[in-house]
mmCIF file of C-alpha atoms and ligand atoms in Angstrom:
data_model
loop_
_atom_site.group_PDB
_atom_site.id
_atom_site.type_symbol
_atom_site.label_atom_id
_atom_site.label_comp_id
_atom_site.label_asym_id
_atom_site.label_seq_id
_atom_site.Cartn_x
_atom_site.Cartn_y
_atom_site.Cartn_z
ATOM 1 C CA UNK A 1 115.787 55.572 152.008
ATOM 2 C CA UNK A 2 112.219 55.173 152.216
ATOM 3 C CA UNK A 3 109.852 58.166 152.858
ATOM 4 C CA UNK A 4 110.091 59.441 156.189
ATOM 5 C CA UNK A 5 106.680 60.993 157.936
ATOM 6 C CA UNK A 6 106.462 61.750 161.093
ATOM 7 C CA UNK A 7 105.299 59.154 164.094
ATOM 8 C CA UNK A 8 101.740 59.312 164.552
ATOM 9 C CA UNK A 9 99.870 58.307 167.695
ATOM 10 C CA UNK A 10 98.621 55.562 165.333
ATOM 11 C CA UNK A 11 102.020 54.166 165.001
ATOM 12 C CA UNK A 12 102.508 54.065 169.070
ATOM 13 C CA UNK A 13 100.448 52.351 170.793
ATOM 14 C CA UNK A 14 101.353 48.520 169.586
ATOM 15 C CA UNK A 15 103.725 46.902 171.732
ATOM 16 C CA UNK A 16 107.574 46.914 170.099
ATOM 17 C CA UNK A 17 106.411 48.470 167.993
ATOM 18 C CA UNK A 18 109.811 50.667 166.761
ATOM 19 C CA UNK A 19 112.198 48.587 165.720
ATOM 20 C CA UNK A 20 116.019 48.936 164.943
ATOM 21 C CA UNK A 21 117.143 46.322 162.291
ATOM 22 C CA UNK A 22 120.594 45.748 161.748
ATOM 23 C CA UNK A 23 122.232 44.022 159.017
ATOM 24 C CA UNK A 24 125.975 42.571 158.276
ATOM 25 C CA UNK A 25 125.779 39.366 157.222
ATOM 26 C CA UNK A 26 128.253 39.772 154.477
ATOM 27 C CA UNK A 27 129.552 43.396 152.752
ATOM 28 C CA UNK A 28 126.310 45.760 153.030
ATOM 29 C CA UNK A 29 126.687 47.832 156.624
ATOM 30 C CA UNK A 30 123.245 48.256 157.027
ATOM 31 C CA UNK A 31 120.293 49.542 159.555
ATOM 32 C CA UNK A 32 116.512 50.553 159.367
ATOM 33 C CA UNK A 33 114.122 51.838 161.797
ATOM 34 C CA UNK A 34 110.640 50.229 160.933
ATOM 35 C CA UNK A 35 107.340 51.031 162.635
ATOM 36 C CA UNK A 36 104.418 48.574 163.593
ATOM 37 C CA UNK A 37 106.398 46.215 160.779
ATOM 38 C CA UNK A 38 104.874 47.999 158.015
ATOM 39 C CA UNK A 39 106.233 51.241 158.043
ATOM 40 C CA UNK A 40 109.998 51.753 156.979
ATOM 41 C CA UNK A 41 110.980 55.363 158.256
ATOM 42 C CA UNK A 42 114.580 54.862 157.706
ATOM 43 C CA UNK A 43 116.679 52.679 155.642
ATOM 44 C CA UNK A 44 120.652 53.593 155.384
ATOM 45 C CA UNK A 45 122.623 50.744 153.404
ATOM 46 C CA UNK A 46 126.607 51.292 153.460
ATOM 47 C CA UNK A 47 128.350 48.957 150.740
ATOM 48 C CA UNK A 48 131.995 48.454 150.807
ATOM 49 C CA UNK A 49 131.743 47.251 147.289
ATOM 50 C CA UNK A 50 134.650 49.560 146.754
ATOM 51 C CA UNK A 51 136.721 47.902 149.437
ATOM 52 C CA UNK A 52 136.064 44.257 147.657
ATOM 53 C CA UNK A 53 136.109 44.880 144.364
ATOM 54 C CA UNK A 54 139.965 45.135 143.695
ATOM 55 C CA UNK A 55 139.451 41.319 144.949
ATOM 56 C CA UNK A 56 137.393 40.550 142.860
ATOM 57 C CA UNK A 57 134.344 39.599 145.651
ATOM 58 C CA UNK A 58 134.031 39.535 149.029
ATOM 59 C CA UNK A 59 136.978 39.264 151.361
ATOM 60 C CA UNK A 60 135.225 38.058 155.205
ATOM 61 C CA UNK A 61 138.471 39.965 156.978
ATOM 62 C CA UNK A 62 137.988 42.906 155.153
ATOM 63 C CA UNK A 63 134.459 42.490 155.676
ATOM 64 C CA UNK A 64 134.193 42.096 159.159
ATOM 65 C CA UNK A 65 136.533 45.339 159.892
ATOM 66 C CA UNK A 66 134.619 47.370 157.637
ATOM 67 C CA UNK A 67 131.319 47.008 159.538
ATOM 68 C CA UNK A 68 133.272 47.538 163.018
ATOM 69 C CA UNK A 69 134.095 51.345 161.447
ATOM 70 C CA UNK A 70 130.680 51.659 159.853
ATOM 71 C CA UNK A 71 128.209 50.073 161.895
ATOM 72 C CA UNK A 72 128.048 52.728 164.952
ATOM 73 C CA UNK A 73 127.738 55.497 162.260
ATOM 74 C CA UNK A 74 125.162 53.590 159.835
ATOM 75 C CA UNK A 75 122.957 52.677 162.996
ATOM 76 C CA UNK A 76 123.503 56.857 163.781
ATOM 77 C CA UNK A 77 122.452 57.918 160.892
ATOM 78 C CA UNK A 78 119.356 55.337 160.468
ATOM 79 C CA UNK A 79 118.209 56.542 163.962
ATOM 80 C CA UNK A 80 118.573 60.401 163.151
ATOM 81 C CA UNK A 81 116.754 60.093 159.754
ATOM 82 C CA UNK A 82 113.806 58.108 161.734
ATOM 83 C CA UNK A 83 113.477 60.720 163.983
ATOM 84 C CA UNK A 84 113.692 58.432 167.453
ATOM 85 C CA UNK A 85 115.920 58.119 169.869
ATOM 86 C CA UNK A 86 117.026 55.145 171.740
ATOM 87 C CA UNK A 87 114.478 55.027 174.637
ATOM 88 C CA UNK A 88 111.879 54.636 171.952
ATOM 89 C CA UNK A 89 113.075 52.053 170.563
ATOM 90 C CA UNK A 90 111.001 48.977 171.388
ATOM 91 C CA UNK A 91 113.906 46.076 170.138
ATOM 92 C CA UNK A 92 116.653 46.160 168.359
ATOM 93 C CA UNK A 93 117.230 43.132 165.840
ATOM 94 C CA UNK A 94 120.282 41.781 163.481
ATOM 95 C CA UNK A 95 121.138 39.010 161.104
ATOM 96 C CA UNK A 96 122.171 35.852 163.343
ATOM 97 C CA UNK A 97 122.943 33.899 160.181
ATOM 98 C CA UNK A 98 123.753 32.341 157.417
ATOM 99 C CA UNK A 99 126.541 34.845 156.904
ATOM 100 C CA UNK A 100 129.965 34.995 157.678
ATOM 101 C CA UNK A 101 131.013 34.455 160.854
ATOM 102 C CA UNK A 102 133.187 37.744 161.241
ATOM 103 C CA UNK A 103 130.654 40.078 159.737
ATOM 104 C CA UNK A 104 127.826 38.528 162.168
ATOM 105 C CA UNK A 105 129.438 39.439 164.971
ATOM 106 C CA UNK A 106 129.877 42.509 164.622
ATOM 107 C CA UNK A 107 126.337 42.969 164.111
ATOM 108 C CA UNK A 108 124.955 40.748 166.515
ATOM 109 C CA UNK A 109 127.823 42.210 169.169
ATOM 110 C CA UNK A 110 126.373 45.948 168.268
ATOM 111 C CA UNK A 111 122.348 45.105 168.454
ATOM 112 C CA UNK A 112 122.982 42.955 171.870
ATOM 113 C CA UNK A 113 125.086 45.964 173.127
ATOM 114 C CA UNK A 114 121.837 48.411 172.412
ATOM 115 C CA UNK A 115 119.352 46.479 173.419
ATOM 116 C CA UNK A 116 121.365 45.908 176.979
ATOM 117 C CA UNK A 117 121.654 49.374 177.553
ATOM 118 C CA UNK A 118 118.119 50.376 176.520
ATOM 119 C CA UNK A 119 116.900 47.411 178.547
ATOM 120 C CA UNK A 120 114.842 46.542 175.071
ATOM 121 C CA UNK A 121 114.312 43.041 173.674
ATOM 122 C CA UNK A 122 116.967 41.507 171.512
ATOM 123 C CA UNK A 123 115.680 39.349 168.116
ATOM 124 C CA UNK A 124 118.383 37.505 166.330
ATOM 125 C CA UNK A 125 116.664 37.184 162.796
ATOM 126 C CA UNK A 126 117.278 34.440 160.030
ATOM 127 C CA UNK A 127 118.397 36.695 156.885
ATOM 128 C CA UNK A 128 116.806 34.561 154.904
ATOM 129 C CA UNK A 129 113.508 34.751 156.010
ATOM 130 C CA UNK A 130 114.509 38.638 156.593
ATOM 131 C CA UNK A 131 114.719 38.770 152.659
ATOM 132 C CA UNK A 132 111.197 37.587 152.636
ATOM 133 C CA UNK A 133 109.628 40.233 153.961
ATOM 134 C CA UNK A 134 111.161 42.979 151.774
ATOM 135 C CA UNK A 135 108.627 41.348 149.306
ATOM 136 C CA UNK A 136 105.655 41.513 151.519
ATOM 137 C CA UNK A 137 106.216 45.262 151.794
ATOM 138 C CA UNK A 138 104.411 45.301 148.460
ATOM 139 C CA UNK A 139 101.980 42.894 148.866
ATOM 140 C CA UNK A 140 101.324 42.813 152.987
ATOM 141 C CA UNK A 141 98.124 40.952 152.924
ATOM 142 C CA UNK A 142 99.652 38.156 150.230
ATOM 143 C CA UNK A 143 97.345 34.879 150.163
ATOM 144 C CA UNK A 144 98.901 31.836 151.895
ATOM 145 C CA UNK A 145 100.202 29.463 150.757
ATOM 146 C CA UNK A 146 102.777 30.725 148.837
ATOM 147 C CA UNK A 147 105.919 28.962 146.845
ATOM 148 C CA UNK A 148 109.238 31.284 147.321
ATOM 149 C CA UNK A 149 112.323 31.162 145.030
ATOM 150 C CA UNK A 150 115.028 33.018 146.903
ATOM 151 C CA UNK A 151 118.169 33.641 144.927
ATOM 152 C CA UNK A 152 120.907 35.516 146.491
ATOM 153 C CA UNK A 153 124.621 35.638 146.775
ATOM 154 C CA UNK A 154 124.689 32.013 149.041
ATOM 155 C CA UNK A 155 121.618 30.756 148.549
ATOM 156 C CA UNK A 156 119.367 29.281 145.701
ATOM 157 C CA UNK A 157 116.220 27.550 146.989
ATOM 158 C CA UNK A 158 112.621 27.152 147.131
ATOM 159 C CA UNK A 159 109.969 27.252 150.010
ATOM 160 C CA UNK A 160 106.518 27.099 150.609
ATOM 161 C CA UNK A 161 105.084 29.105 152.958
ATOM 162 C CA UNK A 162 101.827 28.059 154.733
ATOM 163 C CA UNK A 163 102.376 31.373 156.638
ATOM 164 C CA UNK A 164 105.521 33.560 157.895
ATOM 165 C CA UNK A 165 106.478 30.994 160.698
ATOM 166 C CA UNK A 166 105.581 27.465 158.687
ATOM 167 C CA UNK A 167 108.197 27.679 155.835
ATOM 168 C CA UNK A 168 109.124 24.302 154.214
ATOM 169 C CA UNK A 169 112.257 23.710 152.016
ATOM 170 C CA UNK A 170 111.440 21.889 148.367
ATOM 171 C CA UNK A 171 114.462 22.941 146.462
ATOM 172 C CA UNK A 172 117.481 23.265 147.004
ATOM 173 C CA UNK A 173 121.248 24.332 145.269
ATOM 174 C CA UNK A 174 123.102 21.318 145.562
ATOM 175 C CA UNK A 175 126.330 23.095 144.793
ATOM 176 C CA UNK A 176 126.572 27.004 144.406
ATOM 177 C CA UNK A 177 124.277 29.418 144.251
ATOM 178 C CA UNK A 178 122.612 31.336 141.065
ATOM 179 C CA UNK A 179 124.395 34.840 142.325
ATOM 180 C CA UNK A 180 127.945 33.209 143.256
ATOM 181 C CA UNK A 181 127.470 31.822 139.561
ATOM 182 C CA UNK A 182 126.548 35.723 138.340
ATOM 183 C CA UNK A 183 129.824 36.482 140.509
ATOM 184 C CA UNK A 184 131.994 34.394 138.990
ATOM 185 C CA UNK A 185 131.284 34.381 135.390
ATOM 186 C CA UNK A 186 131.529 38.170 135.920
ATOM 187 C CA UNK A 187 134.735 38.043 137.204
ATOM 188 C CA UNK A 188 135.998 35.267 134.246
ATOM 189 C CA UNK A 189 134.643 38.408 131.851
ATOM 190 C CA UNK A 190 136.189 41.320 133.526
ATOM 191 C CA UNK A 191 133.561 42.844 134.509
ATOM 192 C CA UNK A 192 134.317 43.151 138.290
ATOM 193 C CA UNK A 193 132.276 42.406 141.578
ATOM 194 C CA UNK A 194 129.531 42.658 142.193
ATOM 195 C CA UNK A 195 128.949 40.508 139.212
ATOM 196 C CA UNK A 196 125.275 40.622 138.774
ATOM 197 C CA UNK A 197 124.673 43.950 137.860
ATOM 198 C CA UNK A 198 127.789 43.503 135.323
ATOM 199 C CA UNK A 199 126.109 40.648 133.728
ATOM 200 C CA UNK A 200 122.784 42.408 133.612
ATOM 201 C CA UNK A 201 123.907 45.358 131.774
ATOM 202 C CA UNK A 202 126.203 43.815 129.827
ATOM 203 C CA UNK A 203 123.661 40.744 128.342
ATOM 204 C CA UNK A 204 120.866 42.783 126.470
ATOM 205 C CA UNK A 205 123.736 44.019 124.694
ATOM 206 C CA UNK A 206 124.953 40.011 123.576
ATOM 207 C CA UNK A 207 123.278 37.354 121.634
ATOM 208 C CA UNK A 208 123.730 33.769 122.766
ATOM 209 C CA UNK A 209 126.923 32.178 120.555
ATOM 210 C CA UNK A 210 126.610 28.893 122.600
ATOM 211 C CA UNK A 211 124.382 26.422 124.240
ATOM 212 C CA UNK A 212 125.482 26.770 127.879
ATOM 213 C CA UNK A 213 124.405 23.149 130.216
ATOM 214 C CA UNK A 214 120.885 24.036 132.094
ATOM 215 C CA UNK A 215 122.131 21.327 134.886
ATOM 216 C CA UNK A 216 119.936 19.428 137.025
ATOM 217 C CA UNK A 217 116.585 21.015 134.523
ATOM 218 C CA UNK A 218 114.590 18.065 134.547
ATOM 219 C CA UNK A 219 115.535 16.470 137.946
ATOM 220 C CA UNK A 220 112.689 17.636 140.739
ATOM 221 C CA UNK A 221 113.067 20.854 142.268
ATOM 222 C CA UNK A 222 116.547 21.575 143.179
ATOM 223 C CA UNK A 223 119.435 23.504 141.662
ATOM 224 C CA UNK A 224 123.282 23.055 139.984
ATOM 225 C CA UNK A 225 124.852 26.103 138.787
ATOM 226 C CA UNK A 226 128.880 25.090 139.291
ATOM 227 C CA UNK A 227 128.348 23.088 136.546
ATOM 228 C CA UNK A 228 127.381 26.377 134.037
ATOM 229 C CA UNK A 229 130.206 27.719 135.864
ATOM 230 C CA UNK A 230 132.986 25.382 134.795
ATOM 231 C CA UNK A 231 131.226 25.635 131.005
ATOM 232 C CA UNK A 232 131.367 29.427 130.888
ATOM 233 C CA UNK A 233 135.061 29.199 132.028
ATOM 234 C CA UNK A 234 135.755 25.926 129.727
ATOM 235 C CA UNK A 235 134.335 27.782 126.901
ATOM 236 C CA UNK A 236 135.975 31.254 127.339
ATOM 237 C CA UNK A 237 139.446 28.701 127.366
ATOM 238 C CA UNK A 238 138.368 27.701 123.804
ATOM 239 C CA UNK A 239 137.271 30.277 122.470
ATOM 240 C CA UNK A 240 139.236 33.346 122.154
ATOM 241 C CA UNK A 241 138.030 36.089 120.459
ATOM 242 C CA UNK A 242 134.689 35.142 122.359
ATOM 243 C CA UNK A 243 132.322 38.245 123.052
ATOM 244 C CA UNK A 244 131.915 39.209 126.511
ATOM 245 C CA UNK A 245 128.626 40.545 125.756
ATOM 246 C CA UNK A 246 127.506 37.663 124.063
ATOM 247 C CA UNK A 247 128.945 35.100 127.023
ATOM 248 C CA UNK A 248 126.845 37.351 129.149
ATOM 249 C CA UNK A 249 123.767 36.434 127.214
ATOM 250 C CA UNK A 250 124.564 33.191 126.652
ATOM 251 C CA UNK A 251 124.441 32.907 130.715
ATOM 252 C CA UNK A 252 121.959 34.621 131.617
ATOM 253 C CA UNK A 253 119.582 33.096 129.414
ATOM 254 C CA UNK A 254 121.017 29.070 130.744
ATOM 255 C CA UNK A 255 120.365 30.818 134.355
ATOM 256 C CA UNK A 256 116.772 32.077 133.598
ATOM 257 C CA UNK A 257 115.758 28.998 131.961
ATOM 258 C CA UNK A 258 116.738 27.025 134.821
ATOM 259 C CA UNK A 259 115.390 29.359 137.754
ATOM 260 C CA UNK A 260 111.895 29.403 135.455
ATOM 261 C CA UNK A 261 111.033 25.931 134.617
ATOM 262 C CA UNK A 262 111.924 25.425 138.510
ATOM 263 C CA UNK A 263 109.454 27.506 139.223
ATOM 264 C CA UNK A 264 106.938 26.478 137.248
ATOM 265 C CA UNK A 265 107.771 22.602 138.521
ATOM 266 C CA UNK A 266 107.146 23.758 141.875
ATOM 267 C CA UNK A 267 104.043 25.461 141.286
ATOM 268 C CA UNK A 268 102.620 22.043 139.380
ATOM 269 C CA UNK A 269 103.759 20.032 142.582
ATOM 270 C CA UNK A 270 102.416 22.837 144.788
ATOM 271 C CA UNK A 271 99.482 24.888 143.800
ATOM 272 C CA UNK A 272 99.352 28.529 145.088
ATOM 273 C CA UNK A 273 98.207 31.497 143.753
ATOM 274 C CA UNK A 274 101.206 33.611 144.174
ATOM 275 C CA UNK A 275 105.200 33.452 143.049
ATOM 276 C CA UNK A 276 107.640 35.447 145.652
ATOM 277 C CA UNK A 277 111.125 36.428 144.578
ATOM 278 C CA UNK A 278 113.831 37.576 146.676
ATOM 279 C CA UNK A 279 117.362 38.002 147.079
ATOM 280 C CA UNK A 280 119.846 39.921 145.279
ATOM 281 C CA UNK A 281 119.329 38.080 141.963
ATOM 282 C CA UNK A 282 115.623 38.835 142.389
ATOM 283 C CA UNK A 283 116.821 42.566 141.118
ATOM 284 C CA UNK A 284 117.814 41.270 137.744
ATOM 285 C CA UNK A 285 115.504 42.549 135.034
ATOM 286 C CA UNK A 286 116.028 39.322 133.302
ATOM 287 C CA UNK A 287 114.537 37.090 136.017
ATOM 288 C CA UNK A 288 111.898 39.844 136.899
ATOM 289 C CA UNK A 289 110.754 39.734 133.494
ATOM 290 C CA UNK A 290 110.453 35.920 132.857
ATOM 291 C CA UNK A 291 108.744 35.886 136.202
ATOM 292 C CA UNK A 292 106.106 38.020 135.063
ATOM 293 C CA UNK A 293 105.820 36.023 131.704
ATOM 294 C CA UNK A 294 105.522 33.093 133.808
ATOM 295 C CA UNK A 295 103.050 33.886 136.199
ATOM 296 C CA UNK A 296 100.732 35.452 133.594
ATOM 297 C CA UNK A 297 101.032 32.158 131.634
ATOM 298 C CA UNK A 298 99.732 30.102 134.767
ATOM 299 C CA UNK A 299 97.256 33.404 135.964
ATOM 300 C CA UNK A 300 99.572 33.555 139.449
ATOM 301 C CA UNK A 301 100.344 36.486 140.970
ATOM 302 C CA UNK A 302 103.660 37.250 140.908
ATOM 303 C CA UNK A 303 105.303 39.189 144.252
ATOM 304 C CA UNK A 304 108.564 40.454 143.873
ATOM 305 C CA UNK A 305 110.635 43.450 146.432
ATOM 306 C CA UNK A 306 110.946 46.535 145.081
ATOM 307 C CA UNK A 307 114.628 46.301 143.253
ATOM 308 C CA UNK A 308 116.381 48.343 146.102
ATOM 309 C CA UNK A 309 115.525 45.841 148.817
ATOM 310 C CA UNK A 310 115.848 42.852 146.720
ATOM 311 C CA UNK A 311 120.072 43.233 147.787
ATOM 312 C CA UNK A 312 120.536 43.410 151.589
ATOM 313 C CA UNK A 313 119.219 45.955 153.876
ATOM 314 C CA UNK A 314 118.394 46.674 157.251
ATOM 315 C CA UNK A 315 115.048 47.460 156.310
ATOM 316 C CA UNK A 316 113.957 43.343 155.842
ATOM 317 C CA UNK A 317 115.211 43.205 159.493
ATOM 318 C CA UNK A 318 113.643 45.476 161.049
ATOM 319 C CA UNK A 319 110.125 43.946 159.414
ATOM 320 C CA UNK A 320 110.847 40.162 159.499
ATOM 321 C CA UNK A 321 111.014 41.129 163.747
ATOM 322 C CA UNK A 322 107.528 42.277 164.063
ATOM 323 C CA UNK A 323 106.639 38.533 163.171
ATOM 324 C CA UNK A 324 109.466 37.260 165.756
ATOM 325 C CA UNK A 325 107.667 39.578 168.032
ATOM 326 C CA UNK A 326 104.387 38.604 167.587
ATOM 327 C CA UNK A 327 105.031 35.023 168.261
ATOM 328 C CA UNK A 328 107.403 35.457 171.365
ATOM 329 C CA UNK A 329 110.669 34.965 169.625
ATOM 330 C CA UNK A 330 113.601 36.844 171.634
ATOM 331 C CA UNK A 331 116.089 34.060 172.607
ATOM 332 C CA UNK A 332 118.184 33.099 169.807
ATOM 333 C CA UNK A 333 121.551 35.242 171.166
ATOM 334 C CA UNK A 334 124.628 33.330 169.444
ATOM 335 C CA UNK A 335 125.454 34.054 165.535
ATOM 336 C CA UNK A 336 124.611 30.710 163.128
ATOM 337 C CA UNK A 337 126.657 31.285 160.259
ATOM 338 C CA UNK A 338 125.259 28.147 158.756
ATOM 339 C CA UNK A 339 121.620 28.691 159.485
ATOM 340 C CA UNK A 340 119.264 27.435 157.003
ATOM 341 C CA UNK A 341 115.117 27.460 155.931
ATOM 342 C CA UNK A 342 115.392 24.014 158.476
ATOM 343 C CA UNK A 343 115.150 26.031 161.522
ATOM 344 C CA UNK A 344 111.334 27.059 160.315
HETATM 345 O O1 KG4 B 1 120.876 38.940 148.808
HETATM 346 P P1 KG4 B 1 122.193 39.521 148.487
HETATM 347 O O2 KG4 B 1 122.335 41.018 148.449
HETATM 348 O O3 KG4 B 1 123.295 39.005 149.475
HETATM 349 C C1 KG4 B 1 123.269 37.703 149.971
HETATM 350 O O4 KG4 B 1 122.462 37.466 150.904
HETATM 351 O O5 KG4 B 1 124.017 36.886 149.406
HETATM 352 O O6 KG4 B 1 122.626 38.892 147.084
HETATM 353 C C2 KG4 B 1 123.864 39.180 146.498
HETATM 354 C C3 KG4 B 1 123.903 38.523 145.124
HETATM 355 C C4 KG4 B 1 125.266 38.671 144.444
HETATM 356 O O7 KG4 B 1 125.639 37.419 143.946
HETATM 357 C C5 KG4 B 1 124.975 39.654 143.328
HETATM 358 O O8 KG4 B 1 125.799 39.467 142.197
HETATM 359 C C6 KG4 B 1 123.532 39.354 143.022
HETATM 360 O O9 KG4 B 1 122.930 39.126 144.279
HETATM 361 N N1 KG4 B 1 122.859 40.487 142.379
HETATM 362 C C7 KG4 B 1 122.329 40.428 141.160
HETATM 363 C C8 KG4 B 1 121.856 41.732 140.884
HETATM 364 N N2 KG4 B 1 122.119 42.526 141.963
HETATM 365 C C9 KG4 B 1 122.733 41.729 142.872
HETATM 366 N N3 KG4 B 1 122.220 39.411 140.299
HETATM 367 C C10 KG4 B 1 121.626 39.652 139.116
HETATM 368 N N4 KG4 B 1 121.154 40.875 138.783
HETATM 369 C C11 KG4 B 1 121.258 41.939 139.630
HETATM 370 N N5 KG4 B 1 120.805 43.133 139.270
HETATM 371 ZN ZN1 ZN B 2 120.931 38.475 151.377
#
């Protein structure tokens, strides 16, 4: 939860200018009341990690009725801590997608509901751009153009962004994703879901035994990780006795050395004075601290969400809809559970 101060007439008299973001694209309940898109005065995030984790990752039943019993709450208790009420509320704003389809409903069902009965705009928002603009909280006035590596739990790509609205795909997973990878080699260790966080404690603690594959390293700017994937799990086969800790490291370091020199490829093909990281993966203290290497090696700057809103939020919502706002965006009503960077 961010700090809460009290609304000022500065923060009034913008159009829309209180906004209720909800997010449940996949197993985070989440909502956020953000002011003039700047100001975050509540941020309540409701994980059902607990509910998942006997799986061993996300089930998108389980899911989906878990944010039917949480949402009205979550969206409660982000309203109360904000201070507002619903008549001022300017629009209310959810995920539309990517996501699953059962969990987007439920969200985009619940913010359509709200902003019927408060007679206040609706703004279906890409979560992907949403993740974007957890970053700019840090860096607001950030230099266009930028190049983007977003690395979450479904998604491993790269953008660059002439602005908010002009955001081209140059990379691109062509199998799984960098944090499905973290999930699953996680799970192969025993350390449970969510697998990141596992993997990042557990590495520091490893040295690397093994060569894992870096796939796809030196081919242009997109991304393989099932390949690592099957390795990890080939290798664990043949080697018993193998330390977890030292699988962990093993992996991590193959993933960092792949999600850096991609990086740095793009920023050769695309000069731009900043680096933006985001996405659950973009918590890892492993890529957040070869991203700083790298962008003091090529004198970028590096922009990167503070670690709690690097996962998803409601907060990103609620500030990726100012810029819907701004540019007249309030008609997308249907959930897109395969919606990608294309529709930029
Ligand atoms: O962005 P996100 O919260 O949800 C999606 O939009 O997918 O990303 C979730 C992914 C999961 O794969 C999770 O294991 C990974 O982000 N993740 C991490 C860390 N925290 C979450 N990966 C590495 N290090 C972390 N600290
Ligand atoms: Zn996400």
């Amino acid at each position: 939860m961010s700090d809460p101060s009290p609304i000022t007439a500065a923060d009034e008299p913008t159009p829309a200018s209180v906004v209720l973001g909800i997010e449940t694209s996949c197993d985070e309940t989440a909502a956020s009341v953000v002011i003039g898109g700047r100001l975050v005065r509540s941020s309540v995030v409701s994980s059902q990690v607990d509910l998942h984790a006997r799986y061993g990752g996300v089930v998108p039943e389980i899911a989906s009725r878990a944010h039917l019993d949480l949402l009205v709450p979550v969206v409660a208790e982000a309203m109360v801590e904000a201070g507002v009420e619903g008549p001022d509320v300017d629009a209310v704003a959810a995920t539309h997608g990517p996501g699953l389809i059962g969990a987007l409903l439920v969200g985009v069902s619940h913010a359509k509901a709200l902003a019927l009965v408060w007679d206040k705009p609706f703004v279906a928002v890409n979560h992907l751009e949403a993740h974007l603009y957890a970053s700019f909280l840090e860096e607001p006035d950030l230099d266009m153009p930028v190049v983007v590596l977003l690395v979450s739990g479904g998604h491993t790509l790269l953008a660059r962004l002439e602005s908010t609205t002009d955001i081209r795909l140059i990379g691109s997973t062509v199998d799984d994703s960098v944090g499905e990878a973290y999930d699953k080699v996680a799970r192969m260790l025993g350390l449970g879901y969510p697998g990141g966080p596992a993997i990042d404690r557990l590495a520091p603690s490893g040295t690397p035994q093994v060569r894992f594959p870096r796939p796809m390293l030196r081919q242009g700017l997109d991304f393989s990780f099932s390949g690592l994937k099957s390795a990890v799990e080939r290798y664990l086969a043949a080697t018993p006795g193998a330390q977890p800790a030292d699988v962990a490291a093993a992996f991590v370091e193959a993933c960092m050395e792949v999600l850096i020199s991609k990086c740095r490829a793009a920023i050769k093909e695309y000069p731009v004075s900043s680096l933006v990281i985001v996405g659950g993966v973009a918590a890892s203290p492993q890529l957040r601290a070869a991203a700083t290497e790298l962008c003091a090696d090529l004198g970028i700057e590096l922009c990167l969400p503070p670690v709690k809103w690097s996962t998803d939020n409601g907060a990103m919502i609620g500030l990726a809809t100012w810029d819907y706002l701004a540019n007249g965006i309030t008609n997308t009503l249907e959930p897109v559970p395969g919606l990608g960077m294309e529709a930029f």
